PDB file of C-alpha atoms and ligand atoms in Angstrom:
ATOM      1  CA  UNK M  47       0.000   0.000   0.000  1.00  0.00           C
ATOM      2  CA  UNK M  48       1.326   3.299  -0.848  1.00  0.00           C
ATOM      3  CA  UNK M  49       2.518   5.824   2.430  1.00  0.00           C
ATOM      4  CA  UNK M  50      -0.740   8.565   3.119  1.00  0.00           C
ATOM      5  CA  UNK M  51      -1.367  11.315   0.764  1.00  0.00           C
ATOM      6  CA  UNK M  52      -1.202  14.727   2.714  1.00  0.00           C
ATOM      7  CA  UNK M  53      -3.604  17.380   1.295  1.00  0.00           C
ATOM      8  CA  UNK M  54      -2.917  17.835  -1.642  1.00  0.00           C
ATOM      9  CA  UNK M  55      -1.587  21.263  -3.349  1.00  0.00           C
ATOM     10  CA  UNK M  56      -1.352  22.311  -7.139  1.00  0.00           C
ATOM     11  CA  UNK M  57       0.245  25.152  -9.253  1.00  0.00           C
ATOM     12  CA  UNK M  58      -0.334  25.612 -12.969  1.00  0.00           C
ATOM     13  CA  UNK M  59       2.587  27.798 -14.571  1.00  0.00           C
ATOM     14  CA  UNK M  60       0.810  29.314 -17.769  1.00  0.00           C
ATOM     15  CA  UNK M  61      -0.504  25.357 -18.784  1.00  0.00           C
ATOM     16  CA  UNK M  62      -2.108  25.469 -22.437  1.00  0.00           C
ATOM     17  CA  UNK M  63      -3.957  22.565 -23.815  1.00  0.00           C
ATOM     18  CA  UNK M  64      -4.286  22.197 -27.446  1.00  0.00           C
ATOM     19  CA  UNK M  65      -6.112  18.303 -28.555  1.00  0.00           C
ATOM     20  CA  UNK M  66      -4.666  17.280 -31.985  1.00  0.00           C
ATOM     21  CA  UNK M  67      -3.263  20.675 -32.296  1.00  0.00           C
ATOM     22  CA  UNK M  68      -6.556  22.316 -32.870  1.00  0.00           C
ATOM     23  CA  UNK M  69      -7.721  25.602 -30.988  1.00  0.00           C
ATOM     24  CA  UNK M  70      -6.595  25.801 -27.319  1.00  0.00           C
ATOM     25  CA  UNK M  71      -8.879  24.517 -24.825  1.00  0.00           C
ATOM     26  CA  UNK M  72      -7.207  26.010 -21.959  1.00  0.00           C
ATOM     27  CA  UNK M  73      -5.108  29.050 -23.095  1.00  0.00           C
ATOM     28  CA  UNK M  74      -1.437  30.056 -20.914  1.00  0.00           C
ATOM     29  CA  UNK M  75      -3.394  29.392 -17.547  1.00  0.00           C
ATOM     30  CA  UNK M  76      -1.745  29.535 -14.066  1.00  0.00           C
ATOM     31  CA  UNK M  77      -2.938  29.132 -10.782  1.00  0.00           C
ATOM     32  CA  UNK M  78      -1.896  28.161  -7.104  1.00  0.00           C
ATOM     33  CA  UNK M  79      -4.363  25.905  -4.790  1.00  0.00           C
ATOM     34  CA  UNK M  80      -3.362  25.396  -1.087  1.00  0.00           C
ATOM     35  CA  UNK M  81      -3.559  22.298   0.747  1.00  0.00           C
ATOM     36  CA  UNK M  82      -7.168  22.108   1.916  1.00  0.00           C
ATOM     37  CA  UNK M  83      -8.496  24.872   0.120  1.00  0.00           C
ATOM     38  CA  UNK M  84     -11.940  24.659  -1.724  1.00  0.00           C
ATOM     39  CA  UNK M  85     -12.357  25.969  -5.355  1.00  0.00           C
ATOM     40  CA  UNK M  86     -15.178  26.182  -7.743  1.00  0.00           C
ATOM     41  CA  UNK M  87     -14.833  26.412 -11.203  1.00  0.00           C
ATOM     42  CA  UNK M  88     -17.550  28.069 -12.864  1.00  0.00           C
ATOM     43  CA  UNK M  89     -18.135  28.516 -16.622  1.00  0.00           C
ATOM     44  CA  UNK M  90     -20.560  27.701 -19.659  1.00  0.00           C
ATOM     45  CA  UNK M  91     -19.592  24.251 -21.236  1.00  0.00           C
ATOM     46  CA  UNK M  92     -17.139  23.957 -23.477  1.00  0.00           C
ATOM     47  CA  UNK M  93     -14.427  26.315 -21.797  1.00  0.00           C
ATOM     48  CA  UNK M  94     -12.450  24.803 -20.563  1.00  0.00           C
ATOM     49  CA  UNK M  95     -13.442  23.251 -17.413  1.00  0.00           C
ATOM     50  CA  UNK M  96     -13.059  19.271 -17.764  1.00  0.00           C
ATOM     51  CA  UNK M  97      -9.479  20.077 -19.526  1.00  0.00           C
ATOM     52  CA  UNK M  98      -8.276  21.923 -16.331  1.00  0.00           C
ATOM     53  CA  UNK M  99      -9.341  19.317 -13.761  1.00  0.00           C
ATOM     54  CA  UNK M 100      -7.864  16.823 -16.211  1.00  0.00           C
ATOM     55  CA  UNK M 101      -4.277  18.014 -16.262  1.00  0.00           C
ATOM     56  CA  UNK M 102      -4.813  19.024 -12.219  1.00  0.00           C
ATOM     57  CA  UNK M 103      -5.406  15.136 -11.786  1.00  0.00           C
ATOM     58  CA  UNK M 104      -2.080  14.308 -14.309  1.00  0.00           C
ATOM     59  CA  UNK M 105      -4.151  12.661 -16.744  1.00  0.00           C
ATOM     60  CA  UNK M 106      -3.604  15.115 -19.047  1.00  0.00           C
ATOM     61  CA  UNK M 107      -0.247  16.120 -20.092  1.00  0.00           C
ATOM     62  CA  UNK M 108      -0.531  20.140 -20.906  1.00  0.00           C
ATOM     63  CA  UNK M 109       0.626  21.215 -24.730  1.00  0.00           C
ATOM     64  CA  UNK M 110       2.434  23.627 -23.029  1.00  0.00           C
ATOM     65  CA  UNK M 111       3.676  24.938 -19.329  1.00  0.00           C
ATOM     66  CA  UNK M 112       3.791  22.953 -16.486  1.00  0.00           C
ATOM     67  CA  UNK M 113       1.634  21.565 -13.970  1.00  0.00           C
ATOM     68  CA  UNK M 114       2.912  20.422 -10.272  1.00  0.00           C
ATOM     69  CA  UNK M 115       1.310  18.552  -7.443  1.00  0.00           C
ATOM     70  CA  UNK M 116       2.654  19.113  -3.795  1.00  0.00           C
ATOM     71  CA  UNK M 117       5.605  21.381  -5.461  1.00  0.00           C
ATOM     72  CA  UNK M 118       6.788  18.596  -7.894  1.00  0.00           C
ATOM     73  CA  UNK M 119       6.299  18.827 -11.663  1.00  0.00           C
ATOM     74  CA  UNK M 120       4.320  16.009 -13.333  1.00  0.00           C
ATOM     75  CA  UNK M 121       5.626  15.725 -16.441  1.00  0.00           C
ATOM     76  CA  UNK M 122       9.227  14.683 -14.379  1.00  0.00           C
ATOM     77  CA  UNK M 123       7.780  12.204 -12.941  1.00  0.00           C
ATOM     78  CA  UNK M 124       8.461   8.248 -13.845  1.00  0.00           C
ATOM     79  CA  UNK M 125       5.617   6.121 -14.945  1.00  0.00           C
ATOM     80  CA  UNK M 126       5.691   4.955 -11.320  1.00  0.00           C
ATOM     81  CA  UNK M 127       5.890   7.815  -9.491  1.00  0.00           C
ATOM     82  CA  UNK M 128       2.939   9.897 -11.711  1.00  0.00           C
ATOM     83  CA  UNK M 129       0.327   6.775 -11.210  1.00  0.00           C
ATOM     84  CA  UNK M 130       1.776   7.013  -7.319  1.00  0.00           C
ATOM     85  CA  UNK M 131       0.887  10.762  -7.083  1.00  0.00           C
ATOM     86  CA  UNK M 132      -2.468   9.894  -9.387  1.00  0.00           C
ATOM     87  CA  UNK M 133      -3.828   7.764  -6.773  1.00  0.00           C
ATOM     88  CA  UNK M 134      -3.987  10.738  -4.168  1.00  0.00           C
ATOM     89  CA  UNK M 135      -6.277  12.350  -6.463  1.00  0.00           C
ATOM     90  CA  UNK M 136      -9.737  11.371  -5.932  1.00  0.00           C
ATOM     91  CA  UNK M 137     -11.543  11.745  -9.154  1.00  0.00           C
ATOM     92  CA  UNK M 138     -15.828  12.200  -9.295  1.00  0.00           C
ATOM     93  CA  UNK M 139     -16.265  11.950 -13.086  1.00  0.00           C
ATOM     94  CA  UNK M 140     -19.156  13.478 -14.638  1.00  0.00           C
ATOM     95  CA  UNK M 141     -20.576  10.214 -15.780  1.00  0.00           C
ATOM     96  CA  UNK M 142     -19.715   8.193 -12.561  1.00  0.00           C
ATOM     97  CA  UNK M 143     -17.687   6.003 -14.276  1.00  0.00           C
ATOM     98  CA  UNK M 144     -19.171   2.893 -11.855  1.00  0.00           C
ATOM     99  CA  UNK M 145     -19.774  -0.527 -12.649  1.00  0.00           C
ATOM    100  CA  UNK M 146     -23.613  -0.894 -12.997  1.00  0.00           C
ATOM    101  CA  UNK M 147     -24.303  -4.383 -12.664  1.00  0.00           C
ATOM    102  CA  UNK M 148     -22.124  -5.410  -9.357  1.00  0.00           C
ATOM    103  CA  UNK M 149     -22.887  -4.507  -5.839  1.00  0.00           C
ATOM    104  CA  UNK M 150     -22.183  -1.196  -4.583  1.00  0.00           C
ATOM    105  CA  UNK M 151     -19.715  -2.412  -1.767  1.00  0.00           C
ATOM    106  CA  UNK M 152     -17.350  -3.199  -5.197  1.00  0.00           C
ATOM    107  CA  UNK M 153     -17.122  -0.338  -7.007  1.00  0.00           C
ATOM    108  CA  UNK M 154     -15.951   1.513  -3.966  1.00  0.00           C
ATOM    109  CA  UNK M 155     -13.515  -0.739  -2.782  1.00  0.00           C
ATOM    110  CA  UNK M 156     -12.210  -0.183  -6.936  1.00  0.00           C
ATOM    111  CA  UNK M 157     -11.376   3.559  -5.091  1.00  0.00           C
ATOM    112  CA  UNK M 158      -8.001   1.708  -3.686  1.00  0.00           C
ATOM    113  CA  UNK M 159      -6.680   0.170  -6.589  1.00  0.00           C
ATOM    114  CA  UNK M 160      -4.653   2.438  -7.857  1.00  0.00           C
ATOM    115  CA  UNK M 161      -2.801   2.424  -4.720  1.00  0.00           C
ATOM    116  CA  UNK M 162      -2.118  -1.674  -4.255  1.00  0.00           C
ATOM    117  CA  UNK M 163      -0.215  -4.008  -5.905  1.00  0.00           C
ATOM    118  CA  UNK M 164      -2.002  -6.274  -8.817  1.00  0.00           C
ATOM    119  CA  UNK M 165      -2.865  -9.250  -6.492  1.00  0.00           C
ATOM    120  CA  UNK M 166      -3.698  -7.481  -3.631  1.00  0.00           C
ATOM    121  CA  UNK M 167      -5.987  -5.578  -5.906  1.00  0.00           C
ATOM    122  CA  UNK M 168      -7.549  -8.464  -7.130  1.00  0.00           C
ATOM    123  CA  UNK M 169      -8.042 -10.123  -3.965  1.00  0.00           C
ATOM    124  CA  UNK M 170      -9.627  -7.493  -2.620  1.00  0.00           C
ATOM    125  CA  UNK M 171     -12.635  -7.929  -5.398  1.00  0.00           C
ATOM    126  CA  UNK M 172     -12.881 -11.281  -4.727  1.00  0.00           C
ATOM    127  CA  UNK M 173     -12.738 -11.260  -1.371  1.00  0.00           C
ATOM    128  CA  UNK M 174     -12.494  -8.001   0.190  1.00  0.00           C
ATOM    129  CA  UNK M 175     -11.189  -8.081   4.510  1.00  0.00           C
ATOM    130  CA  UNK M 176     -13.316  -7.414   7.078  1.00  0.00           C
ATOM    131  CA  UNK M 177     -11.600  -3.784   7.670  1.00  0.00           C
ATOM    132  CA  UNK M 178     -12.157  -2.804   3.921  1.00  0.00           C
ATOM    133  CA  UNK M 179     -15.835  -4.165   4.200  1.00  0.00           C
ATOM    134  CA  UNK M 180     -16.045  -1.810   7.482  1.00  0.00           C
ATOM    135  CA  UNK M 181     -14.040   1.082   6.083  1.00  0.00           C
ATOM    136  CA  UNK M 182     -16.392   1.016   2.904  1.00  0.00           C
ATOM    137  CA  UNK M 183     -20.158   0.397   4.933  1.00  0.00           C
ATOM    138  CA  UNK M 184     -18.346   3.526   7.563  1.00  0.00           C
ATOM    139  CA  UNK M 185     -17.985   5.932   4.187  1.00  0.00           C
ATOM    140  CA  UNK M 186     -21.146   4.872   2.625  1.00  0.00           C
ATOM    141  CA  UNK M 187     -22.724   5.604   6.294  1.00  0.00           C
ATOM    142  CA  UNK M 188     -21.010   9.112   6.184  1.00  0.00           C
ATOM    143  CA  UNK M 189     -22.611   9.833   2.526  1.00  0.00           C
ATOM    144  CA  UNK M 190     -25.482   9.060   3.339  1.00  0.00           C
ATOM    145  CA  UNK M 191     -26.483   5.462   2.191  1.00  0.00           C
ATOM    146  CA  UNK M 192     -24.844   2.964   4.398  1.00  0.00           C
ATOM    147  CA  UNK M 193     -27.381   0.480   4.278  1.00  0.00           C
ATOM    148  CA  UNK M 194     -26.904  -0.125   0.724  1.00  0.00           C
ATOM    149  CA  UNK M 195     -23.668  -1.567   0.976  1.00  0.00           C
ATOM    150  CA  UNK M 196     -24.343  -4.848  -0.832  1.00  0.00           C
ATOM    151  CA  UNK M 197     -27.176  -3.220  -3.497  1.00  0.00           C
ATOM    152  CA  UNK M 198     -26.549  -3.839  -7.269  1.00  0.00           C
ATOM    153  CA  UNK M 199     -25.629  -0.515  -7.983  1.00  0.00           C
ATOM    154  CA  UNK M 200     -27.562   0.006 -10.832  1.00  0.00           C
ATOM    155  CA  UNK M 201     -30.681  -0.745  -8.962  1.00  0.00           C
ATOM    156  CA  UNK M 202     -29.975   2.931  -6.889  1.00  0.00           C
ATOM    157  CA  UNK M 203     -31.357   6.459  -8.294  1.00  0.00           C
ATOM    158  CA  UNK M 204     -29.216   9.010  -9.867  1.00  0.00           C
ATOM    159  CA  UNK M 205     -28.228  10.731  -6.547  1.00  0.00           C
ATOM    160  CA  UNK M 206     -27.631   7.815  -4.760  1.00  0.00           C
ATOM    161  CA  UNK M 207     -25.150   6.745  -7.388  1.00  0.00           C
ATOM    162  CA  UNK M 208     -23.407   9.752  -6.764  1.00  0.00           C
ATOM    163  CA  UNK M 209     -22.592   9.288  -3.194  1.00  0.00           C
ATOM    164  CA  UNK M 210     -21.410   5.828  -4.608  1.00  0.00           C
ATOM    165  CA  UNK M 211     -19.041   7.596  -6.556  1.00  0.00           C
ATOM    166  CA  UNK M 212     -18.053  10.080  -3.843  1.00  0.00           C
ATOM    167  CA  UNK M 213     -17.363   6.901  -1.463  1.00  0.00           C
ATOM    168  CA  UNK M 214     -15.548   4.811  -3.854  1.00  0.00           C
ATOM    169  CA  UNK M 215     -13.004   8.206  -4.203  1.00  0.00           C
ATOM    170  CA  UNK M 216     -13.226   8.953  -0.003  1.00  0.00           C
ATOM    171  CA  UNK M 217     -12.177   5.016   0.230  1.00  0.00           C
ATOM    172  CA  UNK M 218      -9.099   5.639  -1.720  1.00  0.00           C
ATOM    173  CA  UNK M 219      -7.873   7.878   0.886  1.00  0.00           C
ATOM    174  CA  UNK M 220      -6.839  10.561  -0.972  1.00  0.00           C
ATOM    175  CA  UNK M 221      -5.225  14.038  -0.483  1.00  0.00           C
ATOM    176  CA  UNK M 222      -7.833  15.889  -2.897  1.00  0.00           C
ATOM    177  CA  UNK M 223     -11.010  15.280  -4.335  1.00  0.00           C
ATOM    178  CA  UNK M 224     -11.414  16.327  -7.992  1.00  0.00           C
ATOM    179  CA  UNK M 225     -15.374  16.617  -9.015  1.00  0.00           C
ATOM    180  CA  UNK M 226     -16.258  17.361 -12.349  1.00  0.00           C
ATOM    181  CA  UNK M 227     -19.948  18.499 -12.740  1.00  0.00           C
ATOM    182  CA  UNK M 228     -20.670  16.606  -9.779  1.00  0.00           C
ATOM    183  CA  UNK M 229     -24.390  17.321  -9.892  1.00  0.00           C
ATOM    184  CA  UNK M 230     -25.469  17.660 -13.685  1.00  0.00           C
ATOM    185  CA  UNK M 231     -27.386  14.562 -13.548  1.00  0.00           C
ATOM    186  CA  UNK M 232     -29.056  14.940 -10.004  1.00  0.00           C
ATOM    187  CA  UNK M 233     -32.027  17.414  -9.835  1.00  0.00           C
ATOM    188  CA  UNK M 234     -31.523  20.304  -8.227  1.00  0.00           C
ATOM    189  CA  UNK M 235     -32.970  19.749  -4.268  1.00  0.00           C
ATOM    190  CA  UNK M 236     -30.762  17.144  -4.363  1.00  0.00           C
ATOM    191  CA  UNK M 237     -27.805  18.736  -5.761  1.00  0.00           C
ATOM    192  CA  UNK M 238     -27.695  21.427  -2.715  1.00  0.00           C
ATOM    193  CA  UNK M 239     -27.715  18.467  -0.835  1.00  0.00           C
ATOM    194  CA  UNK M 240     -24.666  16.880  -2.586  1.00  0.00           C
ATOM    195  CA  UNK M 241     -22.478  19.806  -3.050  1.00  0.00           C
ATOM    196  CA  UNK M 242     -23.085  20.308   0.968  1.00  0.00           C
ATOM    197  CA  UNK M 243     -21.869  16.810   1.196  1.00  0.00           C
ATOM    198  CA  UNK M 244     -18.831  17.413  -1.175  1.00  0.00           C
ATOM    199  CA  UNK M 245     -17.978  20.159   1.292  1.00  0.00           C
ATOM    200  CA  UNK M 246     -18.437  19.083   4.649  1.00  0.00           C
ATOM    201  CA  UNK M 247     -16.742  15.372   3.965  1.00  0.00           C
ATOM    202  CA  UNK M 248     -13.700  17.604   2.270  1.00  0.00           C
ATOM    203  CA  UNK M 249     -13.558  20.040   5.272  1.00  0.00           C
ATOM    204  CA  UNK M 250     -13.514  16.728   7.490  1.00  0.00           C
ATOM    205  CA  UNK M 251     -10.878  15.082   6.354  1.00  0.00           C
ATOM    206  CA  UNK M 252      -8.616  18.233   5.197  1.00  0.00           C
ATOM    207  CA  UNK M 253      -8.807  17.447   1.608  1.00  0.00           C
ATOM    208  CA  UNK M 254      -8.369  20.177  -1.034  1.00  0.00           C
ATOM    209  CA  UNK M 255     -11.321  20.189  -2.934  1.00  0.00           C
ATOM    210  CA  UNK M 256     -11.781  21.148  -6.715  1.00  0.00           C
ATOM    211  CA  UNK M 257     -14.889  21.251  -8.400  1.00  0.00           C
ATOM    212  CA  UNK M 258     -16.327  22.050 -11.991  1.00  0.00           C
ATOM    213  CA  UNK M 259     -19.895  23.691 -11.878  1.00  0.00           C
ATOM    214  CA  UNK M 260     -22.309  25.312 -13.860  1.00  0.00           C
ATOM    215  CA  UNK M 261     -24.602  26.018 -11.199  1.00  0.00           C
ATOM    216  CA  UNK M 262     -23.478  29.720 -10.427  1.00  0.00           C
ATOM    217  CA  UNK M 263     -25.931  29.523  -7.369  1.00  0.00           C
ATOM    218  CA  UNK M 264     -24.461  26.808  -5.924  1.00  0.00           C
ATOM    219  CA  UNK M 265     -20.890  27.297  -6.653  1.00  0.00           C
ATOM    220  CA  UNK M 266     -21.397  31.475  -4.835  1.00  0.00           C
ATOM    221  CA  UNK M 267     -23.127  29.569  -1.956  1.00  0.00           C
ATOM    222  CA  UNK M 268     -20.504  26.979  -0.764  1.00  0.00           C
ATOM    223  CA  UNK M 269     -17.549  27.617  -1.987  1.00  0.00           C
ATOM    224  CA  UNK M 270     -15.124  30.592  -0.833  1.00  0.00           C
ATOM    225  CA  UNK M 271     -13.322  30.807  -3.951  1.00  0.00           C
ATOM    226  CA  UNK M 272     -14.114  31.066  -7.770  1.00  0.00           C
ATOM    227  CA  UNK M 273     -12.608  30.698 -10.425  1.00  0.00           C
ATOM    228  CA  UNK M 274     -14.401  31.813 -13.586  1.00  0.00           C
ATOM    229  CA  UNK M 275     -12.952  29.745 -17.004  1.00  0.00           C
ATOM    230  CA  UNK M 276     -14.301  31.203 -20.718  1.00  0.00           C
ATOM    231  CA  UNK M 277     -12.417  30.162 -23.522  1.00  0.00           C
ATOM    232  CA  UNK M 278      -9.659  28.343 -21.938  1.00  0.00           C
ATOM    233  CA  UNK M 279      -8.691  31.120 -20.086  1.00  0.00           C
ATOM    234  CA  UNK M 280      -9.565  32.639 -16.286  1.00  0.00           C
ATOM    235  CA  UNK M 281     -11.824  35.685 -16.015  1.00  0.00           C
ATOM    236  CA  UNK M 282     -11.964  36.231 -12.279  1.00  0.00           C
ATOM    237  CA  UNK M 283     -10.507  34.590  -9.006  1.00  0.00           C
ATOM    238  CA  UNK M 284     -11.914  35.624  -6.147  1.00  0.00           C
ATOM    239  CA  UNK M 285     -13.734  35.674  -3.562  1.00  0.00           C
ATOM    240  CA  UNK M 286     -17.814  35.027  -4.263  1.00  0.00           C
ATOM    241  CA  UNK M 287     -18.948  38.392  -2.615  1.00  0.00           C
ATOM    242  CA  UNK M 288     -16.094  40.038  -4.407  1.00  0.00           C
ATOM    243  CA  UNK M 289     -16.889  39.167  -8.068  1.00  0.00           C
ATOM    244  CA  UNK M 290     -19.306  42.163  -9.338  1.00  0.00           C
ATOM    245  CA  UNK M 291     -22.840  40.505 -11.230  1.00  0.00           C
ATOM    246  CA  UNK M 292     -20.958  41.567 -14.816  1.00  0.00           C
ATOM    247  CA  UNK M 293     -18.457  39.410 -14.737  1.00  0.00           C
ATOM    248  CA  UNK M 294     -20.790  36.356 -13.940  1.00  0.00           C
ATOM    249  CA  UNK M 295     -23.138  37.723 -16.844  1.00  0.00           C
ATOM    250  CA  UNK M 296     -20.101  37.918 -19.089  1.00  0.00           C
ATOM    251  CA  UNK M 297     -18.524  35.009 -18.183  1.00  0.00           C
ATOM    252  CA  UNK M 298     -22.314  33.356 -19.502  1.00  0.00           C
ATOM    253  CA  UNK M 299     -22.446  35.621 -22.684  1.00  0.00           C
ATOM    254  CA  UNK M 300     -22.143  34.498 -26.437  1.00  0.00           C
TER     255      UNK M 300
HETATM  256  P1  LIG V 676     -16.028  22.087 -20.250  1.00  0.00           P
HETATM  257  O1  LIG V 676     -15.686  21.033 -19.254  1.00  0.00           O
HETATM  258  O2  LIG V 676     -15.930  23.480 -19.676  1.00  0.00           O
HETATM  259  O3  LIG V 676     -17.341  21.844 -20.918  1.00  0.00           O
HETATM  260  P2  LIG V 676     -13.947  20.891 -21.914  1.00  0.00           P
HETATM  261  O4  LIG V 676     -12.663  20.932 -21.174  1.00  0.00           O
HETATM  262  O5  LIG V 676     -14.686  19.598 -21.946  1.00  0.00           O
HETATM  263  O6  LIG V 676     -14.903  22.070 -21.397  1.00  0.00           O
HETATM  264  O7  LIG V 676     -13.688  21.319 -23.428  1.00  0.00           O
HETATM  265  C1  LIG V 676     -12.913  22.475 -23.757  1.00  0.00           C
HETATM  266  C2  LIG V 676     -12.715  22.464 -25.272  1.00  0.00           C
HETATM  267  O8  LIG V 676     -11.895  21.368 -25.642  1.00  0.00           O
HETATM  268  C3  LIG V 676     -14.016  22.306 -26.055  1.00  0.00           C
HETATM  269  O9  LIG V 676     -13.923  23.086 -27.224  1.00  0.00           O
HETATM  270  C4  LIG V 676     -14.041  20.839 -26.399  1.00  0.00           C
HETATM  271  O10 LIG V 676     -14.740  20.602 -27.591  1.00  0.00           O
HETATM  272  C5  LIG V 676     -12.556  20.517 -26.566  1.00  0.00           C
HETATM  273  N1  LIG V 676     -12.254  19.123 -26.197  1.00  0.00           N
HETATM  274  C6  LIG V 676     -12.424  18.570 -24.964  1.00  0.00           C
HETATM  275  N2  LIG V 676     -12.023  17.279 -24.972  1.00  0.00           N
HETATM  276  C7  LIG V 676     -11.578  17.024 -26.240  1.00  0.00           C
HETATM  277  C8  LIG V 676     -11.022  15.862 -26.893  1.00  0.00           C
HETATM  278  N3  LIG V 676     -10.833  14.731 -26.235  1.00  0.00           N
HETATM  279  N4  LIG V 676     -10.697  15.978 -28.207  1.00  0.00           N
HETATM  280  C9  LIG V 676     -10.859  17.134 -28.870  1.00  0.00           C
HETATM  281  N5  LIG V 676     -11.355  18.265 -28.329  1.00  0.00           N
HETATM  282  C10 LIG V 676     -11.720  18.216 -27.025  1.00  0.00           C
END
């Protein structure tokens, strides 16, 4: 098993992303997240938002510029130490990303993978211990759902399968948690509920949260920092009560 991941810090140094050398889809960007810190990134699709949290995770090597986790440059890492620095990263993917047809205890013990050997890995999906089976029922208690610990997963609602999701990345222990549109398929009483969830479990356990949003509402309401992306590039960072109602309109405008 790999050592703890500390929370988890990132700098971009003026990152573009260009795929198949077409337009850029995030254009000379930098930024600096602290360990712990919580950041929303808010923006109509297509600018830009996806790409960002894609190279903040490493799994997307920037065209240009460079992109560090906890002070250390990705691109200089080995093929080792990269998928060892990956598997802090907690990723919520915008389509889930579970396996429907297996229980939900499984997909989040698939959270710790990335951070065991091969065998270990495999035995644990076979036959998972006791602790991981008590580790996994205590996080799906914490989200909300503990009782359906041994549910096919595709038998739970939309919501549901997002605190799956959000369990299967707390269970891999990470350092941050990486959401992209964590609620676009969850309506919106629910998504409050999730986003509150997102926050409070990150606050918990120290985790730096980052999180792609188009709900401008939600992002201003709980989370102390914005970041607005158009284009590939930033328009504001700030503070919610400190970005004027233009720049939200603008950031919205064809
Ligand atoms: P957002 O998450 O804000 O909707 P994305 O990061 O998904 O934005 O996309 C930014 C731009 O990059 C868009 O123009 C999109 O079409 C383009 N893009 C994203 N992924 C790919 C890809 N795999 N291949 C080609 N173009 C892509």
């Amino acid at each position: 098993m790999s050592p703890p991941c500390g929370s988890a810090c990132f700098t971009l140094r003026d990152v573009t992303v260009r795929y198949n050398g077409g337009p850029a889809a995030l254009d000379g960007v930098s930024l600096r997240v602290e360990p712990g810190e919580a950041v929303a990134f808010v923006g109509p699709s297509g600018a830009g938002k996806t790409t960002l949290l894609r190279v903040l995770a490493g799994s997307h090597r920037p065209s240009g510029g460079t992109a560090e986790l906890n002070g250390r440059a990705l691109d200089a890492l080995s093929p080792s130490e990269l998928r060892e620095a990956r598997a802090c990263i907690g990723f919520v993917h915008q389509d889930l990303s579970l396996i429907p047809n297996v229980r939900v205890i499984k997909n989040v013990i698939t959270g710790r993978l990335g951070r065991q050997s091969f065998w270990r890995s495999l035995r644990s999906m076979v036959l998972p211990s006791r602790d991981q089976v008590v580790t996994a029922h205590e996080i799906l208690d914490r989200v909300g759902i503990g009782e359906k610990l041994y549910e096919r997963t595709d038998r739970l609602s939309g919501g549901q399968q997002q605190r799956v999701a959000l369990a299967r990345a707390l269970f891999q222990e990470p350092g941050a948690l990486l959401a992209d549109e964590p609620v676009s398929s969850v309506d919106p009483a629910r998504a409050r509920d999730v986003i509150g969830l997102l926050r409070a479990v990150s606050e918990e356990r120290k985790l730096t949260l980052l999180c792609s949003l188009h709900d401008l509402a939600l992002a201003r309401e709980f989370f102390p920092r914005l970041i607005g992306v158009r284009q590939g590039r930033f328009m504001f960072d700030a503070p919610p009560t400190e970005v004027a109602p233009r720049s939200f309109d603008h950031l919205y405008r064809m």
